[in-house]
């Protein structure tokens, strides 16, 4: 009856070897449409790093003329926002793009995009990975969608 007890560690080791390494993914994406037509909208999301580090170099959409990675900063009582060239994605990291921090400014969004519709976002990384996500579009004053 000793045989099954010996098989337990071997089975556990075999199962541990079956786990998948983390993949580069994007989730929780949504687009907040501008309150005033002609002004930029903004995209928020979370990037999950894979086994190797990379950089997020762009987020584009076929219904947007131009997009920019941005970061909000606060110094004392002053808040500002500035474009950033790229965003490092460390291995196995979770990067949250959220109000008050990193985000993507979306300029000249097609007028046909309305709250309740979705927008295709294409995320491009320095390791040549490209991830497409369908992001819900919400009105300027609406609460963020539940993740």
C-alpha angles and dihedrals in degrees: 000000000000093000098079092052090055092050094056097074091044092050091048091051091048092051092047088056090055096062114113119241113245115275129214104258141163123211142158092045121165137157123226107210119220120267090223122045112249095029120108125269125213136229125213128187145135125256119205115203124227129220092291130048120251138161131249103231103173148358114203138170133198089230095054127075096207138002134190134192107235140182128205117217135186124207112180105312095336121097124194141169129217136180117252126204099223141338122236113231108201119209112280091000128140114219116191118203103199142147110296093025138046117349143146120254112216114203125200099004112197109266090231091069106098134175109282094033125099132240125210110233121193115205115200122195133194091246088064093255115144123192124189119204131180105225123195115238116225133186120260094257099038122109117255114267116261111261 
